[in-house]
Short mmCIF file of C-alpha atoms in Angstrom, two decimals:
data_model
loop_
_atom_site.label_atom_id
_atom_site.label_comp_id
_atom_site.label_asym_id
_atom_site.label_seq_id
_atom_site.Cartn_x
_atom_site.Cartn_y
_atom_site.Cartn_z
CA MET A 22 0.62 14.19 55.63
CA LEU A 23 -1.67 16.43 57.63
CA ASN A 24 -4.58 15.02 59.68
CA ARG A 25 -7.06 17.33 61.37
CA PRO A 26 -10.47 16.77 63.02
CA ILE A 27 -13.31 18.57 61.30
CA PRO A 28 -16.25 19.78 63.39
CA GLY A 29 -19.63 18.55 62.24
CA SER A 30 -20.63 15.21 60.87
CA ASN A 31 -22.44 16.23 57.65
CA LEU A 32 -20.56 14.49 54.82
CA LYS A 33 -21.72 15.58 51.36
CA LEU A 34 -20.53 14.37 47.95
CA SER A 35 -20.73 16.80 45.05
CA SER A 36 -19.49 16.81 41.47
CA HIS A 37 -18.92 20.57 41.43
CA THR A 38 -15.28 21.59 41.24
CA GLN A 39 -15.26 24.34 43.82
CA CYS A 40 -12.46 25.26 46.19
CA GLN A 41 -14.78 25.22 49.23
CA PRO A 42 -14.57 22.32 51.70
CA ILE A 43 -17.88 20.50 51.88
CA GLY A 44 -19.24 19.59 55.25
CA ILE A 45 -16.75 21.85 57.10
CA SER A 46 -17.98 24.43 59.51
CA PRO A 47 -16.96 28.06 59.00
CA ALA A 48 -15.80 27.94 62.57
CA ALA A 49 -12.76 25.93 61.47
CA PRO A 50 -10.55 28.46 59.66
CA GLN A 51 -7.50 26.28 60.21
CA THR A 52 -8.66 23.95 57.38
CA THR A 53 -8.63 26.71 54.77
CA THR A 54 -4.89 26.55 54.18
CA GLY A 55 -4.94 22.84 53.32
CA TRP A 56 -7.90 23.27 51.01
CA GLN A 57 -6.29 26.21 49.25
CA LEU A 58 -3.05 24.28 48.72
CA MET A 59 -4.94 21.28 47.38
CA CYS A 60 -7.07 23.45 45.07
CA VAL A 61 -3.97 25.12 43.64
CA THR A 62 -2.45 21.71 42.93
CA ILE A 63 -5.62 20.44 41.24
CA ALA A 64 -5.88 23.66 39.21
CA LEU A 65 -2.29 23.27 37.97
CA LEU A 66 -2.87 19.64 37.03
CA SER A 67 -6.20 20.50 35.34
CA GLY A 68 -4.49 23.21 33.31
CA ALA A 69 -1.89 20.74 32.14
CA LEU A 70 -4.68 18.30 31.29
CA ARG A 71 -6.45 20.91 29.15
CA MET A 72 -3.21 21.65 27.35
CA GLU A 73 -2.70 17.96 26.60
CA THR A 74 -6.31 17.64 25.41
CA ALA A 75 -5.93 20.62 23.10
CA ARG A 76 -2.73 19.20 21.68
CA ALA A 77 -4.39 15.83 21.15
CA ALA A 78 -7.16 17.53 19.16
CA THR A 79 -4.63 19.11 16.77
CA PRO A 80 -4.77 17.37 13.36
CA ILE A 81 -1.60 15.64 12.29
CA VAL A 82 -2.01 16.59 8.64
CA ALA A 83 -0.61 20.04 8.07
CA SER A 84 -1.84 22.24 5.26
CA ARG A 85 0.88 22.61 2.71
CA GLN A 86 0.94 23.78 -0.89
CA GLN A 87 0.48 20.69 -3.02
CA ARG A 88 2.15 20.23 -6.36
CA PRO A 89 -0.46 18.90 -8.79
CA GLN A 90 1.85 16.45 -10.52
CA LEU A 91 3.06 14.77 -7.36
CA ALA A 92 1.20 12.27 -5.25
CA ILE A 93 3.27 12.94 -2.14
CA ASP A 94 5.05 16.16 -1.29
CA THR A 95 8.48 15.19 -0.02
CA SER A 96 10.03 18.63 0.05
CA SER A 97 10.71 18.16 3.75
CA ARG A 98 11.80 14.69 4.78
CA HIS A 99 11.34 15.47 8.47
CA ASP A 100 7.82 16.82 8.20
CA ASN A 101 5.12 14.61 9.64
CA SER A 102 2.51 15.80 7.16
CA ILE A 103 1.54 13.95 4.01
CA GLN A 104 -0.08 15.14 0.83
CA ILE A 105 -2.19 12.86 -1.36
CA ALA A 106 -2.61 13.92 -4.95
CA GLN A 107 -5.93 14.58 -6.64
CA ASN A 108 -5.84 11.23 -8.38
CA THR A 109 -5.88 9.42 -5.04
CA THR A 110 -9.33 8.31 -4.03
CA ALA A 111 -8.64 8.14 -0.30
CA PRO A 112 -11.15 10.32 1.57
CA ALA A 113 -10.08 12.98 4.02
CA THR A 114 -11.68 10.98 6.85
CA PHE A 115 -12.18 7.27 7.18
CA THR A 116 -15.28 7.12 9.33
CA ASN A 117 -18.21 4.76 8.80
CA ILE A 118 -16.20 2.30 6.73
CA GLN A 119 -18.45 -0.69 6.20
CA LEU A 120 -17.20 -4.13 5.22
CA PRO A 121 -20.29 -6.24 4.57
CA ASN A 122 -19.42 -9.91 4.63
CA ASP A 123 -21.81 -12.62 3.50
CA LEU A 124 -20.90 -15.68 5.55
CA ASN A 125 -23.47 -17.93 3.84
CA LEU A 126 -22.53 -20.26 0.99
CA PRO A 127 -24.92 -20.86 -1.93
CA ASN A 128 -26.43 -24.33 -2.02
CA THR A 129 -28.36 -24.35 -5.33
CA GLY A 130 -27.28 -23.87 -8.90
CA SER A 131 -29.64 -20.94 -9.43
CA GLN A 132 -27.81 -18.96 -6.75
CA VAL A 133 -24.53 -19.00 -8.71
CA GLN A 134 -25.97 -18.62 -12.20
CA ILE A 135 -24.89 -15.61 -14.23
CA THR A 136 -28.00 -13.43 -14.33
CA GLY A 137 -26.70 -10.07 -15.51
CA ARG A 138 -24.20 -8.47 -17.83
CA GLN A 139 -22.98 -4.91 -17.67
CA SER A 140 -20.77 -2.93 -20.00
CA ILE A 141 -18.35 -0.61 -18.19
CA THR A 142 -15.49 1.68 -19.10
CA LEU A 143 -12.02 1.56 -17.57
CA GLN A 144 -12.70 4.58 -15.40
CA GLN A 145 -15.92 3.04 -14.10
CA ALA A 146 -14.01 -0.14 -13.27
CA LEU A 147 -11.45 1.90 -11.30
CA ASP A 148 -14.18 3.70 -9.39
CA ILE A 149 -15.85 0.42 -8.45
CA ALA A 150 -12.54 -1.09 -7.36
CA PHE A 151 -11.64 1.83 -5.08
CA ARG A 152 -15.09 1.60 -3.52
CA ASN A 153 -15.30 -2.18 -3.10
CA ASN A 154 -11.79 -3.62 -3.07
CA ARG A 155 -10.99 -5.15 0.31
CA GLN A 156 -7.29 -4.29 0.14
CA VAL A 157 -8.12 -0.59 -0.15
CA GLN A 158 -10.71 -0.77 2.62
CA ALA A 159 -8.29 -2.62 4.91
CA ALA A 160 -5.62 0.04 4.30
CA ARG A 161 -8.09 2.79 5.17
CA LEU A 162 -9.11 0.99 8.35
CA THR A 163 -5.44 0.63 9.29
CA VAL A 164 -5.03 4.39 9.05
CA GLU A 165 -8.05 4.93 11.29
CA ARG A 166 -6.84 2.34 13.81
CA ASP A 167 -3.36 3.84 14.13
CA ARG A 168 -4.80 7.32 14.45
CA GLN A 169 -6.19 6.10 17.74
CA GLY A 170 -2.65 5.10 18.63
CA ILE A 171 -1.74 8.79 18.66
CA ASN A 172 -4.44 9.45 21.23
CA LEU A 173 -3.17 6.52 23.26
CA ALA A 174 0.38 7.85 23.21
CA GLN A 175 -0.77 11.36 24.10
CA ALA A 176 -2.77 9.99 27.03
CA SER A 177 0.48 9.01 28.74
CA GLN A 178 1.40 12.72 28.87
CA ALA A 179 -1.89 13.78 30.42
CA VAL A 180 -2.78 14.17 34.07
CA ARG A 181 -4.02 10.92 35.63
CA VAL A 182 -6.74 11.39 38.23
CA GLY A 183 -8.52 8.62 40.12
CA LEU A 184 -10.09 7.45 43.33
CA SER A 185 -8.13 5.69 46.05
CA ASN A 186 -9.01 4.08 49.39
CA THR A 187 -12.70 4.74 48.83
CA GLY A 188 -15.32 2.61 50.56
CA ILE A 189 -17.02 1.56 53.79
CA THR A 190 -15.05 -0.43 56.34
CA THR A 191 -16.00 -2.06 59.62
CA SER A 192 -13.44 -2.94 62.28
CA GLY A 193 -13.76 -4.36 65.78
CA SER A 194 -12.25 -6.42 68.57
CA PRO A 195 -11.26 -10.09 68.08
CA LEU A 196 -14.10 -12.59 67.76
CA LEU A 197 -12.38 -15.90 68.50
CA ILE A 198 -8.76 -15.23 69.46
CA GLY A 199 -7.59 -12.54 71.85
CA GLU A 200 -9.05 -10.69 74.77
CA GLN A 201 -12.76 -9.97 74.82
CA PRO A 202 -14.30 -6.73 76.14
CA GLN A 203 -14.15 -6.56 79.95
CA ILE A 204 -17.43 -4.72 80.38
CA PRO A 205 -20.50 -6.74 79.35
CA GLY A 206 -22.43 -5.14 76.54
CA SER A 207 -19.59 -2.95 75.45
CA THR A 208 -18.14 -3.19 71.90
CA SER A 209 -15.04 -1.89 70.20
CA SER A 210 -16.25 -2.25 66.59
CA SER A 211 -16.61 0.80 64.37
CA THR A 212 -17.79 1.60 60.84
CA GLY A 213 -16.30 4.34 58.73
CA ILE A 214 -16.63 5.89 55.32
CA ASN A 215 -13.39 6.83 53.55
CA GLY A 216 -12.77 8.51 50.21
CA GLY A 217 -9.75 9.84 48.41
CA ILE A 218 -8.64 11.29 45.11
CA THR A 219 -5.17 11.19 43.64
CA ALA A 220 -3.57 13.05 40.75
CA ASN A 221 -0.33 12.19 38.97
CA TYR A 222 1.55 14.01 36.24
CA THR A 223 4.91 13.10 34.71
CA ILE A 224 7.14 16.15 34.45
CA LEU A 225 10.39 14.38 33.48
CA ASP A 226 10.74 11.02 31.68
CA ALA A 227 13.89 11.41 29.54
CA GLY A 228 11.75 11.99 26.42
CA ARG A 229 9.92 8.66 26.60
CA ASN A 230 6.37 9.99 26.26
CA GLN A 231 7.23 12.58 23.62
CA SER A 232 8.98 9.97 21.50
CA SER A 233 5.98 7.66 21.84
CA VAL A 234 3.74 10.37 20.39
CA ARG A 235 6.16 11.06 17.54
CA ALA A 236 6.43 7.35 16.75
CA ALA A 237 2.62 7.06 16.69
CA GLU A 238 2.33 10.06 14.36
CA GLU A 239 4.99 8.62 12.09
CA GLN A 240 3.12 5.31 12.04
CA VAL A 241 0.00 7.09 10.78
CA ARG A 242 2.12 8.75 8.11
CA PHE A 243 3.43 5.32 7.11
CA ASP A 244 -0.13 3.98 6.93
CA ARG A 245 -1.24 6.84 4.70
CA LEU A 246 1.70 6.17 2.42
CA ASP A 247 0.74 2.50 2.40
CA LEU A 248 -2.81 3.48 1.42
CA VAL A 249 -1.39 5.24 -1.64
CA ARG A 250 0.72 2.18 -2.41
CA VAL A 251 -2.26 -0.18 -2.13
CA GLU A 252 -4.38 2.08 -4.32
CA GLN A 253 -1.70 2.10 -6.99
CA LEU A 254 -1.43 -1.69 -6.72
CA VAL A 255 -5.18 -2.12 -7.14
CA ARG A 256 -5.17 0.41 -9.97
CA GLY A 257 -2.57 -1.66 -11.79
CA GLN A 258 -4.53 -4.88 -11.21
CA VAL A 259 -7.76 -3.36 -12.57
CA ILE A 260 -6.05 -1.89 -15.63
CA ALA A 261 -4.30 -5.19 -16.40
CA ALA A 262 -7.56 -7.13 -16.03
CA TYR A 263 -9.45 -4.65 -18.20
CA TYR A 264 -6.83 -4.81 -20.94
CA ASP A 265 -6.89 -8.61 -20.75
CA LEU A 266 -10.65 -8.43 -21.31
CA GLN A 267 -10.13 -6.13 -24.30
CA ALA A 268 -7.57 -8.57 -25.67
CA ALA A 269 -10.03 -11.46 -25.25
CA ASP A 270 -12.79 -9.48 -26.96
CA SER A 271 -10.42 -8.63 -29.82
CA ALA A 272 -9.38 -12.27 -30.14
CA ILE A 273 -13.02 -13.20 -30.62
CA LYS A 274 -13.44 -10.58 -33.34
CA ILE A 275 -10.31 -11.80 -35.09
CA SER A 276 -11.45 -15.42 -34.82
CA GLN A 277 -14.90 -14.52 -36.14
CA ALA A 278 -13.28 -12.72 -39.09
CA SER A 279 -11.14 -15.82 -39.72
CA VAL A 280 -14.23 -18.00 -39.70
CA THR A 281 -15.88 -15.65 -42.19
CA ASP A 282 -12.81 -15.74 -44.46
CA ALA A 283 -12.53 -19.53 -44.21
CA THR A 284 -16.24 -19.93 -45.02
CA ARG A 285 -15.84 -17.73 -48.08
CA SER A 286 -12.82 -19.74 -49.20
CA LEU A 287 -14.77 -22.97 -48.80
CA ASN A 288 -17.63 -21.56 -50.89
CA ASP A 289 -15.16 -20.47 -53.59
CA ALA A 290 -13.59 -23.94 -53.64
CA GLN A 291 -16.99 -25.60 -53.97
CA LEU A 292 -17.94 -23.26 -56.84
CA GLN A 293 -14.65 -23.99 -58.56
CA GLU A 294 -15.33 -27.73 -58.29
CA ARG A 295 -18.82 -27.40 -59.74
CA ALA A 296 -17.39 -25.38 -62.61
CA GLY A 297 -14.89 -28.12 -63.32
CA VAL A 298 -11.83 -26.01 -62.61
CA GLY A 299 -11.39 -26.97 -58.96
CA THR A 300 -10.43 -30.12 -57.14
CA ARG A 301 -11.61 -32.09 -54.13
CA PHE A 302 -8.27 -31.33 -52.49
CA ASP A 303 -9.06 -27.60 -52.49
CA ILE A 304 -12.38 -28.26 -50.76
CA LEU A 305 -10.77 -30.44 -48.07
CA THR A 306 -8.10 -27.86 -47.47
CA ALA A 307 -10.72 -25.14 -47.07
CA GLN A 308 -12.72 -27.34 -44.69
CA VAL A 309 -9.64 -27.93 -42.52
CA GLN A 310 -9.01 -24.19 -42.45
CA LEU A 311 -12.62 -23.54 -41.41
CA GLY A 312 -12.43 -26.14 -38.62
CA THR A 313 -9.25 -24.57 -37.27
CA ALA A 314 -10.87 -21.12 -37.29
CA ASN A 315 -13.91 -22.44 -35.40
CA GLN A 316 -11.63 -24.06 -32.82
CA ASN A 317 -9.75 -20.80 -32.33
CA LEU A 318 -13.07 -19.01 -31.89
CA THR A 319 -14.15 -21.49 -29.19
CA ASN A 320 -10.86 -21.01 -27.32
CA ALA A 321 -11.21 -17.24 -27.56
CA GLN A 322 -14.72 -17.39 -26.11
CA ALA A 323 -13.44 -19.41 -23.14
CA GLN A 324 -10.68 -16.86 -22.55
CA GLN A 325 -13.24 -14.09 -22.69
CA GLN A 326 -15.34 -15.72 -19.96
CA THR A 327 -12.26 -16.12 -17.79
CA ALA A 328 -11.26 -12.49 -18.32
CA ARG A 329 -14.75 -11.31 -17.40
CA LYS A 330 -14.77 -13.29 -14.17
CA ASN A 331 -11.27 -12.13 -13.30
CA LEU A 332 -12.33 -8.49 -13.62
CA ALA A 333 -15.44 -9.09 -11.50
CA GLN A 334 -13.32 -10.79 -8.84
CA ILE A 335 -10.94 -7.81 -8.59
CA LEU A 336 -13.85 -5.35 -8.45
CA VAL A 337 -15.47 -7.38 -5.61
CA VAL A 338 -18.98 -7.20 -7.05
CA ASP A 339 -21.94 -9.52 -7.30
CA GLN A 340 -20.58 -12.84 -8.51
CA ASN A 341 -23.71 -13.39 -10.61
CA THR A 342 -22.93 -10.38 -12.79
CA GLU A 343 -20.24 -10.26 -15.45
CA PHE A 344 -18.74 -7.22 -17.13
CA THR A 345 -17.91 -6.41 -20.72
CA ALA A 346 -15.45 -3.80 -21.93
CA ALA A 347 -17.12 -0.66 -23.26
CA ASP A 348 -13.92 1.15 -24.28
CA PRO A 349 -12.62 0.44 -27.79
CA VAL A 350 -9.04 -0.70 -28.30
CA ARG A 351 -7.10 2.48 -29.15
CA GLU A 352 -4.04 4.41 -28.04
CA LEU A 353 -4.69 6.20 -24.77
CA GLY A 354 -2.39 9.17 -24.97
CA THR A 355 1.31 9.92 -24.98
CA TRP A 356 4.06 10.20 -22.39
CA GLN A 357 5.50 13.70 -22.20
CA TYR A 358 8.48 13.08 -19.91
CA SER A 359 11.96 11.90 -20.77
CA LEU A 360 13.44 8.81 -19.14
CA GLU A 361 15.48 10.86 -16.69
CA ASP A 362 12.53 13.04 -15.70
CA SER A 363 10.37 9.94 -15.29
CA ILE A 364 12.87 8.40 -12.87
CA ILE A 365 13.09 11.59 -10.80
CA LEU A 366 9.31 11.88 -10.80
CA ALA A 367 8.98 8.31 -9.52
CA PHE A 368 11.50 8.95 -6.74
CA LYS A 369 9.49 11.95 -5.59
CA ASN A 370 6.06 10.34 -5.81
CA ARG A 371 6.41 6.67 -4.99
CA PRO A 372 5.22 5.98 -1.44
CA GLU A 373 7.57 3.01 -1.05
CA VAL A 374 10.60 5.33 -0.93
CA GLU A 375 9.13 7.55 1.75
CA GLN A 376 7.89 4.52 3.68
CA GLN A 377 11.44 3.33 4.28
CA LEU A 378 12.37 6.77 5.61
CA SER A 379 9.25 6.71 7.79
CA LEU A 380 10.20 3.33 9.24
CA ARG A 381 13.65 4.67 9.97
CA ARG A 382 12.21 7.65 11.83
CA ILE A 383 9.96 5.33 13.84
CA SER A 384 13.00 3.29 14.80
CA GLN A 385 14.82 6.44 15.87
CA GLN A 386 11.97 7.29 18.25
CA GLN A 387 11.94 3.72 19.52
CA GLU A 388 15.66 4.06 20.21
CA ILE A 389 14.97 7.09 22.42
CA ILE A 390 12.26 5.18 24.26
CA ALA A 391 14.59 2.22 24.78
CA ALA A 392 17.43 4.43 26.04
CA ALA A 393 15.07 6.13 28.53
CA ALA A 394 14.24 2.82 30.23
CA ASP A 395 17.16 3.18 32.68
CA SER A 396 16.77 6.96 33.13
CA ALA A 397 15.20 8.81 36.02
CA GLN A 398 11.51 9.72 35.95
CA VAL A 399 9.99 12.53 38.01
CA ASN A 400 6.26 12.73 38.74
CA LEU A 401 4.21 15.45 40.37
CA VAL A 402 1.69 13.78 42.68
CA GLY A 403 -1.13 15.03 44.82
CA SER A 404 -3.81 13.36 46.90
CA TYR A 405 -6.68 14.27 49.18
CA GLY A 406 -8.57 11.96 51.52
CA LEU A 407 -11.62 12.34 53.72
CA GLY A 408 -12.98 9.92 56.30
CA LYS A 409 -15.81 9.76 58.83
CA ASN A 410 -16.51 7.24 61.59
CA ILE A 411 -20.29 6.93 61.53
CA THR A 412 -20.47 4.91 64.77
CA SER A 413 -19.02 7.68 66.90
CA SER A 414 -19.72 11.34 67.44
CA ALA A 415 -16.24 12.37 66.34
CA GLY A 416 -16.02 14.70 63.41
CA ALA A 417 -14.72 13.85 59.96
CA GLN A 418 -11.01 13.92 59.23
CA ASP A 419 -9.25 14.89 56.02
CA ASN A 420 -5.70 14.63 54.83
CA TYR A 421 -3.79 15.75 51.79
CA SER A 422 -0.36 15.41 50.30
CA VAL A 423 1.49 17.17 47.50
CA GLY A 424 4.93 16.22 46.40
CA VAL A 425 7.41 15.14 43.78
CA GLN A 426 8.37 11.50 43.31
CA LEU A 427 11.58 10.23 41.76
CA SER A 428 11.90 6.75 40.27
CA TRP A 429 15.08 5.47 38.70
CA ASN A 430 15.78 1.97 37.47
CA PHE A 431 19.52 2.57 37.25
CA PHE A 432 20.42 -1.10 36.76
CA ASP A 433 18.37 -3.40 34.49
CA GLY A 434 20.92 -6.01 33.49
CA GLY A 435 21.67 -4.27 30.18
CA ALA A 436 18.11 -4.50 28.79
CA ALA A 437 17.95 -0.80 27.87
CA ALA A 438 21.30 -0.93 26.09
CA ALA A 439 20.32 -4.07 24.20
CA ASN A 440 17.04 -2.55 23.01
CA THR A 441 18.86 0.61 21.97
CA ASN A 442 21.41 -1.33 19.94
CA ARG A 443 18.65 -3.37 18.33
CA GLU A 444 16.91 -0.21 17.11
CA LYS A 445 20.19 1.06 15.70
CA VAL A 446 20.53 -2.14 13.69
CA SER A 447 16.91 -1.77 12.53
CA GLN A 448 17.74 1.68 11.19
CA GLN A 449 20.56 0.19 9.15
CA ILE A 450 18.16 -2.42 7.77
CA PHE A 451 15.70 0.28 6.68
CA GLU A 452 18.53 2.23 5.06
CA ASN A 453 19.50 -0.90 3.13
CA GLN A 454 15.89 -1.47 2.09
CA PHE A 455 15.71 2.16 0.96
CA THR A 456 18.51 1.53 -1.52
CA THR A 457 16.91 -1.69 -2.74
CA THR A 458 13.51 -0.03 -3.16
CA ARG A 459 15.04 2.90 -5.01
CA ASN A 460 16.78 0.57 -7.49
CA GLN A 461 13.59 -1.45 -8.02
CA ILE A 462 11.59 1.70 -8.75
CA ARG A 463 14.14 2.87 -11.29
CA PHE A 464 14.07 -0.50 -13.03
CA GLN A 465 10.26 -0.46 -13.18
CA VAL A 466 10.28 2.99 -14.77
CA GLU A 467 12.98 2.06 -17.27
CA GLN A 468 11.23 -1.19 -18.20
CA ALA A 469 7.90 0.57 -18.78
CA PHE A 470 9.58 3.42 -20.68
CA PHE A 471 11.44 1.11 -23.07
CA SER A 472 8.32 -1.01 -23.57
CA LEU A 473 6.34 2.11 -24.40
CA GLY A 474 8.82 3.17 -27.07
CA SER A 475 9.04 -0.24 -28.70
CA ASN A 476 5.27 -0.76 -28.78
CA GLN A 477 4.76 2.71 -30.23
CA LYS A 478 6.93 1.63 -33.17
CA ASN A 479 5.15 -1.71 -33.33
CA ILE A 480 1.80 0.03 -33.74
CA ALA A 481 2.95 1.74 -36.94
CA THR A 482 4.63 -1.41 -38.22
CA SER A 483 1.67 -3.68 -37.47
CA ALA A 484 -0.79 -1.23 -39.02
CA GLN A 485 1.18 -1.25 -42.26
CA ALA A 486 1.46 -5.06 -42.17
CA LEU A 487 -2.32 -5.29 -41.63
CA ARG A 488 -3.02 -3.23 -44.73
CA GLN A 489 -0.62 -5.36 -46.76
CA ALA A 490 -2.16 -8.59 -45.47
CA GLU A 491 -5.66 -7.44 -46.44
CA GLU A 492 -4.45 -6.55 -49.94
CA SER A 493 -2.61 -9.86 -50.23
CA LEU A 494 -5.75 -11.86 -49.37
CA LYS A 495 -7.79 -9.89 -51.88
CA LEU A 496 -5.28 -10.62 -54.66
CA ALA A 497 -5.04 -14.31 -53.68
CA ARG A 498 -8.81 -14.67 -53.97
CA LEU A 499 -8.88 -12.99 -57.35
CA ARG A 500 -6.08 -15.25 -58.60
CA PHE A 501 -7.83 -18.34 -57.31
CA GLN A 502 -11.15 -17.33 -58.83
CA ALA A 503 -9.41 -16.63 -62.16
CA GLY A 504 -7.78 -20.05 -62.10
CA VAL A 505 -4.22 -18.75 -61.98
CA GLY A 506 -3.78 -19.20 -58.22
CA THR A 507 -4.15 -22.02 -55.74
CA GLN A 508 -6.19 -22.56 -52.62
CA THR A 509 -2.96 -22.79 -50.68
CA ASP A 510 -2.18 -19.19 -51.57
CA VAL A 511 -5.56 -18.13 -50.20
CA ILE A 512 -5.06 -20.07 -46.96
CA VAL A 513 -1.59 -18.61 -46.44
CA ALA A 514 -2.99 -15.13 -47.04
CA GLN A 515 -5.82 -15.75 -44.56
CA THR A 516 -3.35 -16.95 -41.91
CA ASN A 517 -1.15 -13.92 -42.46
CA LEU A 518 -4.15 -11.60 -42.18
CA ALA A 519 -5.25 -13.16 -38.87
CA THR A 520 -1.70 -12.83 -37.55
CA ALA A 521 -1.50 -9.20 -38.68
CA ARG A 522 -4.79 -8.37 -36.96
CA GLY A 523 -3.61 -9.96 -33.75
CA ASN A 524 -0.24 -8.19 -33.90
CA ASN A 525 -1.89 -4.83 -34.36
CA ILE A 526 -4.25 -5.33 -31.40
CA THR A 527 -1.38 -6.64 -29.26
CA ALA A 528 0.81 -3.66 -30.10
CA VAL A 529 -1.93 -1.19 -29.12
CA LEU A 530 -2.74 -2.99 -25.87
CA ASN A 531 0.92 -3.39 -24.93
CA TYR A 532 1.40 0.32 -25.57
CA ASN A 533 -1.51 1.09 -23.26
CA ARG A 534 -0.13 -1.30 -20.65
CA ALA A 535 3.29 0.34 -20.76
CA LEU A 536 1.70 3.78 -20.52
CA ALA A 537 -0.39 2.68 -17.53
CA ASN A 538 2.69 1.13 -15.90
CA LEU A 539 4.58 4.40 -16.32
CA ARG A 540 1.74 6.38 -14.77
CA THR A 541 1.47 3.88 -11.92
CA ALA A 542 5.23 3.85 -11.37
CA THR A 543 5.28 7.65 -11.13
CA VAL A 544 1.92 7.90 -9.27
CA LEU A 545 0.33 10.13 -11.89
CA PRO A 546 -3.36 10.22 -12.88
CA GLN A 547 -4.47 7.77 -15.56
#
């Protein structure tokens, strides 16, 4: 530490970063060496700060050639970049994410009354869900939050500059205890202004700061993978709800057709009775059949209302509006991959697989941080102070220091070793979860693939059975009207026709569900 008197009492404060001592007379050339040494130190630390700032501004997502059929490019397991496929709706940036929340509860019946109805397609439902669903929005906010964690980790590698010992102090002789001034009127009190600036930069920390940055970057990668996972989860929920609505709409159509058939049978029975060739028993049987059909129609209408509200709840829209399905029930394409290719495609694309590897890499960085807790740390430090006693005619004094500090917690009771061993066990847990996740993904793909094949056969079978049931009902009516058949034959034929209609619709919807599950399991566009 060097202390020197400075001629002159003009003390100026300036924000300009110049290597010229302020308030120092040119007649004091001996102060130039200290100022030059301090300026060199500050320049070196500022250069390191600019380097850290530039590195912090570097985006973590590297540009890499993206394969169109894959949601995530996993060609390099150790790369910190992530690729999201074109079917993913996550934006490139997650700024200005708004989550409007209405914290008021309705208190009148008119406020919860259904006032609107809108017909939407499946694609429109998916678009609304990705825009409104709170799970997706929360996942995007998590990515944005942990991106700030990278800046926080990088800040520990930057130069730290601050003020120290800055202020105005007054000191004097004792007031109550001790010797008083011998000469009346004299005083030993003084007032001074002091200011100082310190700079600190870590040049050796056993890899602690670098591992913190890598762990933060890997956490963002994990969050982006989780965003893909949440989007696929919401996609599956919307598709399932939409198909349930289609099934409810189809059930109503089938029930309405059954009511029409039962009404016609009742009319035929009444005509047969008036003609003297029918019986009261036939009329009662037809009336029972009509009542059953009306009951089934009422149940189908209730299921339709539930399906509509379920879809609106997943889409997170106005609760006073309900949606109807605009898409007709039909086959929505074919699957062009074999079972083996589908499994490999799922392994490459599913974010859950890569998430386990990402967690393992985070734990590896945490292990380095834990092991560095009992290692030496070296810091480059520099400080400069300036003080002036304003109650005396003495000049201002400055001091500076530049040096290297060593800190070493070489004994911590085994805390560093315990944390290191804990992270090693965590890595084994993630490896075990990787195997479990891989097996679950394969089972999901196989289940959807087998369901797709069986329902594809069921579509052809049910279509043929539907044609046969329609022909059977037509013949039963003709036989009954000709007096050679019974009303029971007509009722049996009507029941078989309703069953055949339902089986055909179920086969088509189950095929579409299996196809959607395959696309979701392999993270491919719908």
